[in-house]
mmCIF file of C-alpha atoms in Angstrom:
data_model
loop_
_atom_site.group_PDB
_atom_site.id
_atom_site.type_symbol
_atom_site.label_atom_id
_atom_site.label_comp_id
_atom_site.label_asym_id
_atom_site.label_seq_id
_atom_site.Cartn_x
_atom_site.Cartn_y
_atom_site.Cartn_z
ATOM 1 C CA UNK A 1147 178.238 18.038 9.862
ATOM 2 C CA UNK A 1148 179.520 21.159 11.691
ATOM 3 C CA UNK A 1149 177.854 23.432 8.599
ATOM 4 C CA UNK A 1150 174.516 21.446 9.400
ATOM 5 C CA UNK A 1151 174.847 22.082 12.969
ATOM 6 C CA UNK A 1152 175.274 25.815 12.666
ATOM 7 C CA UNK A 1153 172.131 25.743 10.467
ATOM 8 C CA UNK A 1154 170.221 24.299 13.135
ATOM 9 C CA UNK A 1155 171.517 27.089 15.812
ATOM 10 C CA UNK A 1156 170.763 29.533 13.551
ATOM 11 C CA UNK A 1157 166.997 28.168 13.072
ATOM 12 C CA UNK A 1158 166.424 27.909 16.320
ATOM 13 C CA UNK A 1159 167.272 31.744 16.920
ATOM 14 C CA UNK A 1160 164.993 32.720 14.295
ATOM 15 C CA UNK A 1161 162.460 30.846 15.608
ATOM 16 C CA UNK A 1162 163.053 32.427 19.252
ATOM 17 C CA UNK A 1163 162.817 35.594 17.950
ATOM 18 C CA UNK A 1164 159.871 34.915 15.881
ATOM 19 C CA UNK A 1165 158.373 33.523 19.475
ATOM 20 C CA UNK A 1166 159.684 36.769 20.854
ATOM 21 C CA UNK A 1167 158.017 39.082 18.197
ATOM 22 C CA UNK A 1168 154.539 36.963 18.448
ATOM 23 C CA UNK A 1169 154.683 37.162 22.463
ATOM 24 C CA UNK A 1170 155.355 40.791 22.329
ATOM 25 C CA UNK A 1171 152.418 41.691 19.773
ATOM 26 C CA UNK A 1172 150.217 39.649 22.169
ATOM 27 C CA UNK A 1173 151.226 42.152 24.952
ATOM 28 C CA UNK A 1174 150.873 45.062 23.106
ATOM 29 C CA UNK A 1175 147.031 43.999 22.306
ATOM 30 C CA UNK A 1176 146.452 43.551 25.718
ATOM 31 C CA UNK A 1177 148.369 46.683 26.928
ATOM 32 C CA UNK A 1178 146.175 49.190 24.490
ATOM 33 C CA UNK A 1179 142.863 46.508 25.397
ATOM 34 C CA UNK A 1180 142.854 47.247 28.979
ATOM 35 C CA UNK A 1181 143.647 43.541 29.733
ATOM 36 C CA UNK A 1182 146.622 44.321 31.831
ATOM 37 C CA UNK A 1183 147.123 43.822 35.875
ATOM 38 C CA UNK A 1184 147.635 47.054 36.888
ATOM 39 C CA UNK A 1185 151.553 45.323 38.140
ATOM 40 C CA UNK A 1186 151.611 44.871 34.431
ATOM 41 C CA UNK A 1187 150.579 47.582 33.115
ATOM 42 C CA UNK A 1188 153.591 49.442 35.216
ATOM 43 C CA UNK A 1189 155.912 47.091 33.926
ATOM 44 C CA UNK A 1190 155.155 47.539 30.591
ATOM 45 C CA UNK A 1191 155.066 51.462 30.893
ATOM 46 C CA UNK A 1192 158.219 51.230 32.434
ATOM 47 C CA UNK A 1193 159.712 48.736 29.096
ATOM 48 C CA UNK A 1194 158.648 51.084 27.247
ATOM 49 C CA UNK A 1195 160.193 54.512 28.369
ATOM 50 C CA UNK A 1196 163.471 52.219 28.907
ATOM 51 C CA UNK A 1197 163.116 51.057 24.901
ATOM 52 C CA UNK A 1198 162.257 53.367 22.071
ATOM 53 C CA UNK A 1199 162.197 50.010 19.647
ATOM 54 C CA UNK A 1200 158.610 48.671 21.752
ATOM 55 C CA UNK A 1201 157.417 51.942 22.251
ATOM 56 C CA UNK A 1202 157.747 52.894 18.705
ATOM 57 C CA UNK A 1203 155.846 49.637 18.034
ATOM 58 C CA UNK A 1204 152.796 50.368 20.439
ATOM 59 C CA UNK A 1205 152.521 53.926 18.715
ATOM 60 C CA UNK A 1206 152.163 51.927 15.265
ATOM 61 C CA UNK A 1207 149.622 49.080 16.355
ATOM 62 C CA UNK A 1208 147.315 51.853 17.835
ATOM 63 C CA UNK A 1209 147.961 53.814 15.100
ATOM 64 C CA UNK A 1210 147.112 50.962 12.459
ATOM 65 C CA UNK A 1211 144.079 49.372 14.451
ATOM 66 C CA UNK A 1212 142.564 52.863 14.176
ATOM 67 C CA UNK A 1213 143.208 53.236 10.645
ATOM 68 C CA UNK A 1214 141.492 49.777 10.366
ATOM 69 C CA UNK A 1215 138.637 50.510 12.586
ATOM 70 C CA UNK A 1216 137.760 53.909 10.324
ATOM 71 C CA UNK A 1217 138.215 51.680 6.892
ATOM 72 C CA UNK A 1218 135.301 49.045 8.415
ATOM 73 C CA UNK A 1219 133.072 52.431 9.466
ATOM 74 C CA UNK A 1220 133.817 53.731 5.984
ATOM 75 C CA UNK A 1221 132.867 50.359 4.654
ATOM 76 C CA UNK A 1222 129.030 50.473 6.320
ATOM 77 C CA UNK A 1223 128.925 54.177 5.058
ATOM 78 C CA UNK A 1224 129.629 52.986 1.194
ATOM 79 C CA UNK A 1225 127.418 50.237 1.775
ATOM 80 C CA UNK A 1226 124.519 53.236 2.877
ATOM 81 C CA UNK A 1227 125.580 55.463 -0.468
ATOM 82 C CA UNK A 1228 125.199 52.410 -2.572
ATOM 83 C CA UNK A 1229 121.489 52.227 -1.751
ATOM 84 C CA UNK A 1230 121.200 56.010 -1.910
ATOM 85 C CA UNK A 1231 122.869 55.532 -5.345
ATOM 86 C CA UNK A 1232 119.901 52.888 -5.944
ATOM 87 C CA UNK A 1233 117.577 55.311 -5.399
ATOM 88 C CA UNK A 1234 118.239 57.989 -7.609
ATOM 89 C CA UNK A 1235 117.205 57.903 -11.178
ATOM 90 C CA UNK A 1236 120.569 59.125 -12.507
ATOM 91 C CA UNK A 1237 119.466 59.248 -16.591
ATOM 92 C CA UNK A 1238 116.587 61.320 -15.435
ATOM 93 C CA UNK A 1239 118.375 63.810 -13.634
ATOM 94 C CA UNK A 1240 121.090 64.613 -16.583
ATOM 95 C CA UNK A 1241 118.210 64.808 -18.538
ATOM 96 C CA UNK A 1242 116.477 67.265 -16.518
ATOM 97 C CA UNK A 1243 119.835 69.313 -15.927
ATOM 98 C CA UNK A 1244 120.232 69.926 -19.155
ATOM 99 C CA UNK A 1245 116.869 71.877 -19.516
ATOM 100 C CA UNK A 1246 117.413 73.728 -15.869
ATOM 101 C CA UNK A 1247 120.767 73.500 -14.828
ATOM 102 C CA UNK A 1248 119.753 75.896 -11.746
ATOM 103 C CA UNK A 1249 118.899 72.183 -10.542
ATOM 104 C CA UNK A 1250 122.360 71.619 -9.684
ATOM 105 C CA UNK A 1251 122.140 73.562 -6.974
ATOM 106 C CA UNK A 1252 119.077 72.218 -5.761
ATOM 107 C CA UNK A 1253 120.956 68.577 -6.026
ATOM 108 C CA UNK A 1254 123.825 70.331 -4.154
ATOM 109 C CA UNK A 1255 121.733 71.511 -1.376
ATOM 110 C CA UNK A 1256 119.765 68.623 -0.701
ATOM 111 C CA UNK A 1257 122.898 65.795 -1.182
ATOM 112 C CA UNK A 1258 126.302 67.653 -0.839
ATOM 113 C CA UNK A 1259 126.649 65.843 2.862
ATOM 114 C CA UNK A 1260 126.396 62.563 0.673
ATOM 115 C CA UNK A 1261 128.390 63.754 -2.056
ATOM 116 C CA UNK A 1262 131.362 64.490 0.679
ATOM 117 C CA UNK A 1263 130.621 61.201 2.403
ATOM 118 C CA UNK A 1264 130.864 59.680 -1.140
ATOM 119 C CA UNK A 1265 134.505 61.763 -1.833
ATOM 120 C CA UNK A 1266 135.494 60.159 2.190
ATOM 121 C CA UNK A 1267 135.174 56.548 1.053
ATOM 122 C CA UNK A 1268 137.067 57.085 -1.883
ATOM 123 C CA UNK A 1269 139.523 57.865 0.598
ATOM 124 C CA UNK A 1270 139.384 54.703 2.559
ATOM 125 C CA UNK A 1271 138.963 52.883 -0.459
ATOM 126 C CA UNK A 1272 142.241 53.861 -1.738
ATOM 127 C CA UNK A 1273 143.469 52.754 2.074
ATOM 128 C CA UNK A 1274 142.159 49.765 1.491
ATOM 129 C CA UNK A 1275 143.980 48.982 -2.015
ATOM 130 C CA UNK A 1276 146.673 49.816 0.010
ATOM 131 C CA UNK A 1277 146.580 47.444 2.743
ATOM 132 C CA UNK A 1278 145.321 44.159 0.871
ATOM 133 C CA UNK A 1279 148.253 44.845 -1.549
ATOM 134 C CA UNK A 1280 150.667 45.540 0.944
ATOM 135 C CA UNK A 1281 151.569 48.653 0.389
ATOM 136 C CA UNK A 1282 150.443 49.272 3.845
ATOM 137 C CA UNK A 1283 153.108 47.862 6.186
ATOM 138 C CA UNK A 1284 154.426 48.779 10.093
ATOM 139 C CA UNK A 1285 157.606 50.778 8.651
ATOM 140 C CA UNK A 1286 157.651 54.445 10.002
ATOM 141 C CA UNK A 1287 158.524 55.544 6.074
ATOM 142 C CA UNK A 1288 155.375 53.960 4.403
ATOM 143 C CA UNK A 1289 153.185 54.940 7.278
ATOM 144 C CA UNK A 1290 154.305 58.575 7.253
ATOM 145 C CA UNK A 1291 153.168 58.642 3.165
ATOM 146 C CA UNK A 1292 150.339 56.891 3.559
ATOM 147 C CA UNK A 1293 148.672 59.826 5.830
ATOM 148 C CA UNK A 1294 150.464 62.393 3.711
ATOM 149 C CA UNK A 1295 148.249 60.897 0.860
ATOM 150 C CA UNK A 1296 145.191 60.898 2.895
ATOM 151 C CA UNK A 1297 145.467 64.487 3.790
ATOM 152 C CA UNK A 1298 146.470 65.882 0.133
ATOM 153 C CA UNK A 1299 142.870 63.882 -0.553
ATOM 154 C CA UNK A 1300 141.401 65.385 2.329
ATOM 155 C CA UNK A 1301 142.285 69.215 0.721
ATOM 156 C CA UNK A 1302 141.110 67.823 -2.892
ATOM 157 C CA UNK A 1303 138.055 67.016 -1.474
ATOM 158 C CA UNK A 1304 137.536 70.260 0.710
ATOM 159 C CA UNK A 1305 138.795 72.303 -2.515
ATOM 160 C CA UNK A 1306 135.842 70.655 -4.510
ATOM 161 C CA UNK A 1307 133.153 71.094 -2.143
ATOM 162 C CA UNK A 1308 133.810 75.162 -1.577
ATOM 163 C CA UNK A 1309 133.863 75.277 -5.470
ATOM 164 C CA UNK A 1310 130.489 73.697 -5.595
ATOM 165 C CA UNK A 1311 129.094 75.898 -3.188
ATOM 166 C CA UNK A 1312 130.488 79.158 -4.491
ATOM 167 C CA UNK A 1313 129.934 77.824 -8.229
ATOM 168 C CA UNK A 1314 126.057 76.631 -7.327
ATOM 169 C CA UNK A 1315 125.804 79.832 -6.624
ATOM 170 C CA UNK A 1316 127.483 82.566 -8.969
ATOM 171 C CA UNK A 1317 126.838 80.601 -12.213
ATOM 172 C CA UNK A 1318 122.950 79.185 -11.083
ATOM 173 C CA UNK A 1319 121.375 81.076 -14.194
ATOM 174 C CA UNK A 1320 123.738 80.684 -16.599
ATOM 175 C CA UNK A 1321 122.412 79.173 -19.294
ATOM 176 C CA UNK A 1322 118.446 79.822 -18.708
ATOM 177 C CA UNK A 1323 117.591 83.146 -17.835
ATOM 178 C CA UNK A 1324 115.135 84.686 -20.342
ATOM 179 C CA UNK A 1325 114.102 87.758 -18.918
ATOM 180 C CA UNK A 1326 114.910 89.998 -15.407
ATOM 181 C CA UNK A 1327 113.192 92.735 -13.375
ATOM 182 C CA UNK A 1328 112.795 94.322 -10.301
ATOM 183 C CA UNK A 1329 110.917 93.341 -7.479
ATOM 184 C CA UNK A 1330 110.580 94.703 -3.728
ATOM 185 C CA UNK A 1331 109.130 93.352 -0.622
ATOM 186 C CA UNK A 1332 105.751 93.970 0.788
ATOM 187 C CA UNK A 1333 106.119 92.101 3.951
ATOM 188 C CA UNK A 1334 109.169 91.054 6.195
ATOM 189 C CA UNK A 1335 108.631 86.748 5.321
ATOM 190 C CA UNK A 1336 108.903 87.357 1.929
ATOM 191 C CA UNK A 1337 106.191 88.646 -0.207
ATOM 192 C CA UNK A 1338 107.381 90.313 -3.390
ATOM 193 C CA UNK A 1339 105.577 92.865 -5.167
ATOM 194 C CA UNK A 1340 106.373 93.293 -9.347
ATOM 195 C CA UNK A 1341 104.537 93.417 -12.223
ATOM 196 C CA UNK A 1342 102.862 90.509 -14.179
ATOM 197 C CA UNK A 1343 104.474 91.050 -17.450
ATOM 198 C CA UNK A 1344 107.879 90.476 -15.789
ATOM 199 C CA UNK A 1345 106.513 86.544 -14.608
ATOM 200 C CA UNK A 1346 104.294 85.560 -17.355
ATOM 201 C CA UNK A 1347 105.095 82.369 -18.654
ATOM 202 C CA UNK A 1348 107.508 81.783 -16.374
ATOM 203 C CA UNK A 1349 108.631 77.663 -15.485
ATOM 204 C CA UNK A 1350 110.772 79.099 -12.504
ATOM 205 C CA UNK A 1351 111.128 82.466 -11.164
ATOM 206 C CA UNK A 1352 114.182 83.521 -8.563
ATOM 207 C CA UNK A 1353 114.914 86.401 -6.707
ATOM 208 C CA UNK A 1354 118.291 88.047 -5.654
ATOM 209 C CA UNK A 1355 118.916 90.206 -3.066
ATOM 210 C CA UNK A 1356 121.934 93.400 -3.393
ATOM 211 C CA UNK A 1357 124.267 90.860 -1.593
ATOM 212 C CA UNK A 1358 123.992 88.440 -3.991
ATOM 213 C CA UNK A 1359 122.045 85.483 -3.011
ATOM 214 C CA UNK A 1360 119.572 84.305 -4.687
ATOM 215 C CA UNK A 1361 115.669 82.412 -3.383
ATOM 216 C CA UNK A 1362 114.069 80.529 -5.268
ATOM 217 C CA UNK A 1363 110.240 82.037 -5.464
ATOM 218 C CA UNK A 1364 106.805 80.899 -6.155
ATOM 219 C CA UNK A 1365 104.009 83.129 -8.377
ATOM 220 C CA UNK A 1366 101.450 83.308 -5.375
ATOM 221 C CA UNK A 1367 98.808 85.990 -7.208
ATOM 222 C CA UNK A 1368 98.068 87.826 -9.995
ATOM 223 C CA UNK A 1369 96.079 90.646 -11.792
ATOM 224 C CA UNK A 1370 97.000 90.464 -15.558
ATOM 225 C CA UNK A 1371 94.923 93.793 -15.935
ATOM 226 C CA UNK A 1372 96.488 95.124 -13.805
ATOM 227 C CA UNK A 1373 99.825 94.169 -14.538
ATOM 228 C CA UNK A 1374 100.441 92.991 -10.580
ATOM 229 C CA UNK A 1375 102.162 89.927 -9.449
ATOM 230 C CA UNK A 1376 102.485 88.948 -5.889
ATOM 231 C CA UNK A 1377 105.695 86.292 -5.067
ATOM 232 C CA UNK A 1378 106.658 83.913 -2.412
ATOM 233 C CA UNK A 1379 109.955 83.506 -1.680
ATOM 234 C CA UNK A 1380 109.881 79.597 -0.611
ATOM 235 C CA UNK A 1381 114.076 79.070 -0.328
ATOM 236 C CA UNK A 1382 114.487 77.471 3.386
ATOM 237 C CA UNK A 1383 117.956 79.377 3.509
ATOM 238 C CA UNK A 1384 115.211 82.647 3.674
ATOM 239 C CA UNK A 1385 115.586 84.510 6.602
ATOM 240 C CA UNK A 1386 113.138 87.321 7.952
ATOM 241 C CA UNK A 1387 114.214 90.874 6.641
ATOM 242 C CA UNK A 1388 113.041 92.681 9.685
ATOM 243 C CA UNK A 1389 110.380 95.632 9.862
ATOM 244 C CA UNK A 1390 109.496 97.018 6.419
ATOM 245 C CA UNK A 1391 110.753 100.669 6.111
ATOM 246 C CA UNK A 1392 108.147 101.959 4.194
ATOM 247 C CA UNK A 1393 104.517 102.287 3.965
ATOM 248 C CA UNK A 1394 101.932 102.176 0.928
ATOM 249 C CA UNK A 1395 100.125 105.146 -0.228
ATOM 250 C CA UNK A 1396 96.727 105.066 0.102
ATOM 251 C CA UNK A 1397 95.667 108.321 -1.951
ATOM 252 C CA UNK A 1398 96.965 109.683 -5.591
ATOM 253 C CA UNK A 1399 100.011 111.339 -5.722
ATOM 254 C CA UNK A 1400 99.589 115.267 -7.171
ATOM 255 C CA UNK A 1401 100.884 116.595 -10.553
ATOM 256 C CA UNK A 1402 104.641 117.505 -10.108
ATOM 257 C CA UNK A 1403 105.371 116.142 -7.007
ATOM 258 C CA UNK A 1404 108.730 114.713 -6.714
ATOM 259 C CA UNK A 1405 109.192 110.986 -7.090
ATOM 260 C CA UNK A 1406 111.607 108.090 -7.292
ATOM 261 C CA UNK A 1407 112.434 104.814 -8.333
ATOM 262 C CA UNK A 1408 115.562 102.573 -7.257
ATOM 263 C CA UNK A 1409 115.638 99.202 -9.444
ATOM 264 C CA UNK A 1410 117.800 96.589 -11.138
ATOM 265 C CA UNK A 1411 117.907 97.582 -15.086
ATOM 266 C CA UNK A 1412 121.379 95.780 -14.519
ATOM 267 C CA UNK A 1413 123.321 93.668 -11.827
ATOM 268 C CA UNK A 1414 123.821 96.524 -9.475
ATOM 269 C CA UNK A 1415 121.287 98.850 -8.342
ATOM 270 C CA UNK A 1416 120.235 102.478 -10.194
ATOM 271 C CA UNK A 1417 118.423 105.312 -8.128
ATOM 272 C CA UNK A 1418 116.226 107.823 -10.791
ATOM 273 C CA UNK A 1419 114.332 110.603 -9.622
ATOM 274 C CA UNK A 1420 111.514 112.665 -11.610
ATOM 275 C CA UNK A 1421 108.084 114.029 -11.100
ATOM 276 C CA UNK A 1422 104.498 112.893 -12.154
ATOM 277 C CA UNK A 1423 103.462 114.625 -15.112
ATOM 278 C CA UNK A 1424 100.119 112.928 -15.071
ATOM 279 C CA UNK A 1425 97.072 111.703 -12.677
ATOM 280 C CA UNK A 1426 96.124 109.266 -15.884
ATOM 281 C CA UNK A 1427 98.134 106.903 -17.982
ATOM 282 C CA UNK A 1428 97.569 106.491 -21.999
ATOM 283 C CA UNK A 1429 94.138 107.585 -23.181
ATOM 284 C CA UNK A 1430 92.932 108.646 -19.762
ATOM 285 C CA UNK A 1431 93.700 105.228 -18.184
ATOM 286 C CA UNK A 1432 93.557 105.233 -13.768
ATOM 287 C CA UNK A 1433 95.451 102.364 -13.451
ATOM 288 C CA UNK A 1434 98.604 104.261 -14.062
ATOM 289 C CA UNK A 1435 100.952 107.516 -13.378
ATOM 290 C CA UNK A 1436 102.946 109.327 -15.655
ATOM 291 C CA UNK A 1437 106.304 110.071 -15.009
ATOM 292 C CA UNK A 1438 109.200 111.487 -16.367
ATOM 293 C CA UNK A 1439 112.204 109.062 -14.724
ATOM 294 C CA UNK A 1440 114.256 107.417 -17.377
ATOM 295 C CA UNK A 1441 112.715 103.509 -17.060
ATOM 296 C CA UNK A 1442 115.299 100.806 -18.521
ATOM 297 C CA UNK A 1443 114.929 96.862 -19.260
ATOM 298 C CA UNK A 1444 115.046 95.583 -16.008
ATOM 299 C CA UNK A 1445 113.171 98.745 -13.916
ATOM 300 C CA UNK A 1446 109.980 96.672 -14.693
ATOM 301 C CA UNK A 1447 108.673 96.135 -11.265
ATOM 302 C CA UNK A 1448 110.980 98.596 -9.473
ATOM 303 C CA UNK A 1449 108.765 100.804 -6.378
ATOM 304 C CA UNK A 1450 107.865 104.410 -6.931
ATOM 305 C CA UNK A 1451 108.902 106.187 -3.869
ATOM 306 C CA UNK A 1452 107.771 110.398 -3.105
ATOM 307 C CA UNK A 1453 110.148 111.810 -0.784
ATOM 308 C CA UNK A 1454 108.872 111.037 2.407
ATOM 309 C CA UNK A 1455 109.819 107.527 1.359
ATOM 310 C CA UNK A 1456 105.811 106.127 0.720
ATOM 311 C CA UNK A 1457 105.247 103.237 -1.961
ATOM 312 C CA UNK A 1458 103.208 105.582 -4.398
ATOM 313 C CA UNK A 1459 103.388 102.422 -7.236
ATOM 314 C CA UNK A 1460 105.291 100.522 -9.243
ATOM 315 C CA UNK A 1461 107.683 101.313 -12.230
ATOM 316 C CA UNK A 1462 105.380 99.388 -14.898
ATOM 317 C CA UNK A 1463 106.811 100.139 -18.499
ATOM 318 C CA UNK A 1464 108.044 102.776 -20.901
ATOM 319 C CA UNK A 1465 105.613 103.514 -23.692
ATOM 320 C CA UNK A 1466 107.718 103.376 -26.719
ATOM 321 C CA UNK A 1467 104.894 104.892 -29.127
ATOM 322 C CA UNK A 1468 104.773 108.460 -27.451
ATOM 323 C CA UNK A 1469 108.790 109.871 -26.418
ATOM 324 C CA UNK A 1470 109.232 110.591 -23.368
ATOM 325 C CA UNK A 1471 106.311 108.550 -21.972
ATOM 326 C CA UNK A 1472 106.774 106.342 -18.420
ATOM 327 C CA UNK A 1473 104.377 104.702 -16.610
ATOM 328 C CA UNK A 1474 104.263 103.060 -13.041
ATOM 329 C CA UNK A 1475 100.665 101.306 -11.722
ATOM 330 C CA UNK A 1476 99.402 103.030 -8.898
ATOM 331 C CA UNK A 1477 99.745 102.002 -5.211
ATOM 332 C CA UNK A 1478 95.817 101.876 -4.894
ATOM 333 C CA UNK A 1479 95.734 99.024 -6.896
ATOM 334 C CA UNK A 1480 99.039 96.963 -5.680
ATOM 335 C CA UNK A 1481 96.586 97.317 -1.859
ATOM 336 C CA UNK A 1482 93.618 95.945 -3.340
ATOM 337 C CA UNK A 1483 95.894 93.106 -4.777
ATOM 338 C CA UNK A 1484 97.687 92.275 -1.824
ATOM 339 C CA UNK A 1485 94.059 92.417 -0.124
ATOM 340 C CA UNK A 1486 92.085 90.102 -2.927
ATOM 341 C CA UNK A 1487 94.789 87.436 -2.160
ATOM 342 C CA UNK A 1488 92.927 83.840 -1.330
ATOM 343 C CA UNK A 1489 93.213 83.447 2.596
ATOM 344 C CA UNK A 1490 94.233 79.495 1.575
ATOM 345 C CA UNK A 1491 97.021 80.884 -0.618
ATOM 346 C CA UNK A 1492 98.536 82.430 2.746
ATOM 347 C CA UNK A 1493 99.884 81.068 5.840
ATOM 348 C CA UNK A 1494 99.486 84.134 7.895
ATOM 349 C CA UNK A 1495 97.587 87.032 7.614
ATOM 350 C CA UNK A 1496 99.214 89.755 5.550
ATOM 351 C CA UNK A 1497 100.049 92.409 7.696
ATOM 352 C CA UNK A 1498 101.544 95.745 5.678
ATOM 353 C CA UNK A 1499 104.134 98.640 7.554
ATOM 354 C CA UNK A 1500 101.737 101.165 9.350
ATOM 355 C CA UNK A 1501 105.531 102.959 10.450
ATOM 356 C CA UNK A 1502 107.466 104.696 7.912
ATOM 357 C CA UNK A 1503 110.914 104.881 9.030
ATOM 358 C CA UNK A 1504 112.057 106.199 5.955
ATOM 359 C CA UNK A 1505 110.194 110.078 6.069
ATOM 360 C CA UNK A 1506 112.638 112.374 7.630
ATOM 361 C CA UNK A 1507 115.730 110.851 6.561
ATOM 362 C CA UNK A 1508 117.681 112.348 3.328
ATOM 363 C CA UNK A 1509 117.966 110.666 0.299
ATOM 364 C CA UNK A 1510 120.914 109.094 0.488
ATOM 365 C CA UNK A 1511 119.904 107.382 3.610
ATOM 366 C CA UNK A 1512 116.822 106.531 2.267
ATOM 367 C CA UNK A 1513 118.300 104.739 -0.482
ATOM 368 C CA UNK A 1514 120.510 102.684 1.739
ATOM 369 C CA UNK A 1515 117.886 101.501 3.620
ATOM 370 C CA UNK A 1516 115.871 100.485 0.647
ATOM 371 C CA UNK A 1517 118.935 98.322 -0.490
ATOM 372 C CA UNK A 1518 118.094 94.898 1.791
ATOM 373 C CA UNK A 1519 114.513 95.353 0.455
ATOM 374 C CA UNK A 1520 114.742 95.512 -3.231
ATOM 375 C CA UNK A 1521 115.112 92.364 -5.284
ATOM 376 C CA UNK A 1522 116.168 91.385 -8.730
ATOM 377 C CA UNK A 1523 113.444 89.110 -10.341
ATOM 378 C CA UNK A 1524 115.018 86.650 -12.745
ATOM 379 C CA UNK A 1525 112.571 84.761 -15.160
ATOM 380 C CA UNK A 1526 113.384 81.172 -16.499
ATOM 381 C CA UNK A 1527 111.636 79.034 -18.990
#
């Protein structure tokens, strides 16, 4: 009988204190609610700076009603990448990534605040294993290595999206490149003079500027005669490269005068210098110069500068049959290009540098100007 008796005592305090615990979980919702009397609310800040037991309690509930509040948000946010996931024809794309795998970067650019969304409900959704398998409980221990977890995540995640970025970037030709040149611009929103042999054929065409980033391009003209191409740089990241430092001669440079070229034959930029050693090109033809600067795989396209810094032409080829032989078309003919460009091709008016900032200046300084404006032209198929 007396064991009995003690068994009911001892029920009865467990049930008080479960009464207690219950009563004071109800005040703690109304405390962090705003339901309180504002005599109430004193009392209960008062309870609380006398007992570090309720206080610590408070700190979880609002802690762990937030955490709950951010798992439903996450929740409507997986619900949105589910139909964005619906939407996107996933066996086409790998398909199509294997052929241009520059299209990564594209599918960066236009989804990586989706794909980061994406890596944030992972997140959650590994909270939310957590909570419905009770891993997730009010002890200070568990909580502290539950956000611990979240934030070694949170740097995963973060680690994975600046690789993607630097990565789209660095490694976008990779695999597809078939042939490069040398391109330079003709007005400050992105019009690209090179030659046509450097584009033909071309699926997709990119240009890179000295600093290393790269836009993709459209062919906007050409004169296959001629050997002139005219691009577009259509990137949005493009930004205006300011006034044009040179201009475009207008009459025929003269035998022997001093000329120059500054191109991409490789990833970093070469300066030659030389003279023209003919008015004509091969069998009379006055479409091109002569010249005697070395001309490499990759010059194709580069400008032909006299020392007053003037476009004189462009760095065309190297005729392998005769030694010695370079050509680069004349600047006549990249004008009369530029000018036979369809008005609907153009959104604007083509307006070329009447102000030659670059005559006066040495050569060094002329050639470090010419940097921001001279582009490497990579070809893909």
């Amino acid at each position: 009988m007396f064991a009995k008796a003690e068994e009911v005592v001892f029920s009865a305090e467990i049930g008080e204190a479960k009464m207690n615990e219950y009563k004071l979980q109800e005040e703690i919702e109304r405390y962090l609610n705003g339901e309180m009397s504002p005599e109430e609310l004193k009392q209960f800040e008062l309870l609380r700076k006398e007992n570090t037991a309720i206080d610590a309690k408070v700190t979880e509930h609002r802690d762990f009603t937030k955490l709950l509040k951010q798992y439903s948000d996450r929740l409507a946010l997986e619900n949105r990448l589910n139909a964005i996931h619906d939407e996107i024809d996933v066996h086409t794309l790998a398909d199509e990534l294997m052929v241009h795998p520059s299209w990564v970067v594209q599918l960066w650019r236009n989804h990586h605040s989706k794909i980061s969304v994406a890596a944030s409900v992972a997140i959650f959704g590994i909270l939310s294993v957590m909570f419905l398998t009770g891993k997730m409980t009010s002890q200070d221990s568990q909580y502290i290595e539950l956000r611990k977890e979240v934030g070694n995540l949170k740097n995963k995640t973060e680690k994975i999206n600046q690789k993607l970025t630097q990565n789209g970037r660095a490694e976008r030709f990779a695999n597809t490149e078939r042939f490069r040149g040398t391109g330079f611009a003709i007005t400050s929103n992105g019009l690209i003079a090179t030659n046509y042999h450097v584009i033909n054929g071309a699926d997709s065409v990119y240009v890179q500027n000295a600093a290393g980033k790269s836009f993709k391009a459209k062919v906007l003209y050409t004169e296959p005669e001629n050997d002139i191409a005219i691009l577009k740089i259509v990137d949005t990241s493009f930004r205006n490269l300011g006034a044009i430092p040179y201009t475009f001669k207008k009459v025929e440079s003269d035998l022997a005068e001093s000329v120059y070229t500054y191109g991409y034959p490789q990833d970093s930029p070469h300066f030659e210098e030389g003279k023209v050693t003919s008015a004509v090109g091969i069998d009379g033809d006055s479409l091109d110069y002569q010249i005697s600067i070395p001309i490499n795989p990759g010059n194709s396209g580069s400008p032909l500068m006299d020392s007053r810094g003037n476009v004189v032409g462009i760095v065309q080829a190297k005729e392998t049959k005769l030694e010695g032989v370079h050509l680069a078309v004349k600047a006549s003919y990249l004008l009369d290009a530029i000018h036979n460009i369809p008005s609907d091709s153009l959104t604007k008016k083509i307006n070329l540098n009447t102000k030659n900032t670059l005559a006066g200046l040495t050569r060094v300084q002329q050639v470090k100007k010419l940097n921001n404006y001279v582009f490497i032209v990579k070809v893909y198929q």
